[in-house]
């Protein structure tokens, strides 16, 4: 008969001890493994977040990115710091985020240049269609065709005639092949029959400095950074690429009114690397939504002639649908314009 002495721990056979040792070591590995995945264990975010702006400081993507980053920092309780990773029309910054860990601590602000790039670059280091997790759309607005103050044309019609007559004697700045400012030159060239000499910068921030300084003749820039310079009398605005005039520069006609229709509306979205943890996607998208509801941010947007997307269009699902549609749209437009892919830098 087996009696159980409750005062002593039960005697354990050698084989049972070996089995328990195995279980103990497996548990130890498991807990160690959990500690190695801080995002799961500590929740998101658990350290500062990097928001990559794929153009130089001072340009419109940088301005919008910093406004959004500052507000998201407050909502997320972690610093969202902006890092400018410029080059190759915004594809260098996109590649940086595409290859970042999918833990939500690296995100990208970008616009139609991200979607146009596959039609313009032969060897992108990422697959545009699958490399990113759309987090939500930010703002939308037109481009403004501008010139240095001492450029001869004074009106839109005079500028377009000048561009056609001058050909490659006219210099136009842009932020790299595939950037909004570059695509605007392509569309203008198609509408006017002009081929200006293109001068590439790492963003329209530095390009605008040269336009104000008179080192380059013209620039088609987002309203976000063009409007303040026009209002300050530093450059001349010829036309806006929206179908309606902008309240903030009311005397500037649309390209349609000027008889040379160039329709171009840009929008920024926020992206994470594909496969980013669902908890992080939700937290980031919610923080972006909060920023887009902020009165201060919307007042700044209005002063730039740009607006936040309506709430229903700011969801990741709506963003994904718009993203996919734009890739197809720009591939077709650029093919029709006879623009061939260049080798990515
Ligand atoms: C562009 O596409 O032209 C860029 O957004 C300009 C910039 O943000 O620097």
CSV table of C-alpha atoms and ligand atoms in Angstrom, one decimal, residues 53-63 84 89-90 110-113 143 173-176 178-183 201-207 219-222 225 264 266 268, ligand 1:
chain,number,residue,atom,x,y,z
A,53,UNK,CA,9.7,62.8,-45.4
A,54,UNK,CA,11.1,61.7,-48.8
A,55,UNK,CA,12.1,65.3,-49.8
A,56,UNK,CA,14.3,68.0,-48.4
A,57,UNK,CA,13.3,70.2,-45.5
A,58,UNK,CA,11.2,73.2,-46.3
A,59,UNK,CA,9.1,71.7,-49.1
A,60,UNK,CA,5.3,71.0,-48.9
A,61,UNK,CA,5.7,67.3,-47.9
A,62,UNK,CA,8.0,68.5,-45.1
A,63,UNK,CA,5.6,71.2,-43.9
A,84,UNK,CA,14.2,63.9,-44.3
A,89,UNK,CA,12.0,61.8,-56.8
A,90,UNK,CA,11.0,60.5,-53.3
A,110,UNK,CA,4.1,60.5,-49.5
A,111,UNK,CA,2.0,61.5,-52.4
A,112,UNK,CA,1.4,60.7,-56.1
A,113,UNK,CA,5.1,60.4,-56.8
A,143,UNK,CA,-0.3,72.9,-57.8
A,173,UNK,CA,12.8,73.5,-61.2
A,174,UNK,CA,11.5,70.2,-59.7
A,175,UNK,CA,12.0,67.8,-56.9
A,176,UNK,CA,13.3,64.8,-58.9
A,178,UNK,CA,8.4,61.6,-60.6
A,179,UNK,CA,7.8,64.3,-58.1
A,180,UNK,CA,4.7,66.4,-58.3
A,181,UNK,CA,6.7,69.3,-59.5
A,182,UNK,CA,8.3,67.2,-62.2
A,183,UNK,CA,4.9,65.6,-63.3
A,201,UNK,CA,16.5,69.6,-56.6
A,202,UNK,CA,16.1,67.4,-53.5
A,203,UNK,CA,12.8,69.0,-52.8
A,204,UNK,CA,10.9,72.1,-53.7
A,205,UNK,CA,12.1,73.8,-50.5
A,206,UNK,CA,15.5,74.4,-52.0
A,207,UNK,CA,14.0,74.9,-55.4
A,219,UNK,CA,8.4,76.2,-60.6
A,220,UNK,CA,5.2,74.3,-60.4
A,221,UNK,CA,4.8,73.7,-56.7
A,222,UNK,CA,2.2,72.5,-54.3
A,225,UNK,CA,4.6,76.3,-50.1
A,264,UNK,CA,-3.5,68.3,-61.2
A,266,UNK,CA,-2.1,66.1,-55.3
A,268,UNK,CA,-0.5,63.1,-49.2
B,1,LIG,C1,7.2,67.3,-55.1
B,1,LIG,O1,6.6,66.3,-55.3
B,1,LIG,O2,7.4,68.2,-55.8
B,1,LIG,C2,7.6,67.4,-53.6
B,1,LIG,O3,6.5,67.1,-52.8
B,1,LIG,C3,8.2,68.7,-53.3
B,1,LIG,C4,8.6,68.7,-51.9
B,1,LIG,O4,7.8,68.2,-51.0
B,1,LIG,O5,9.7,69.1,-51.6
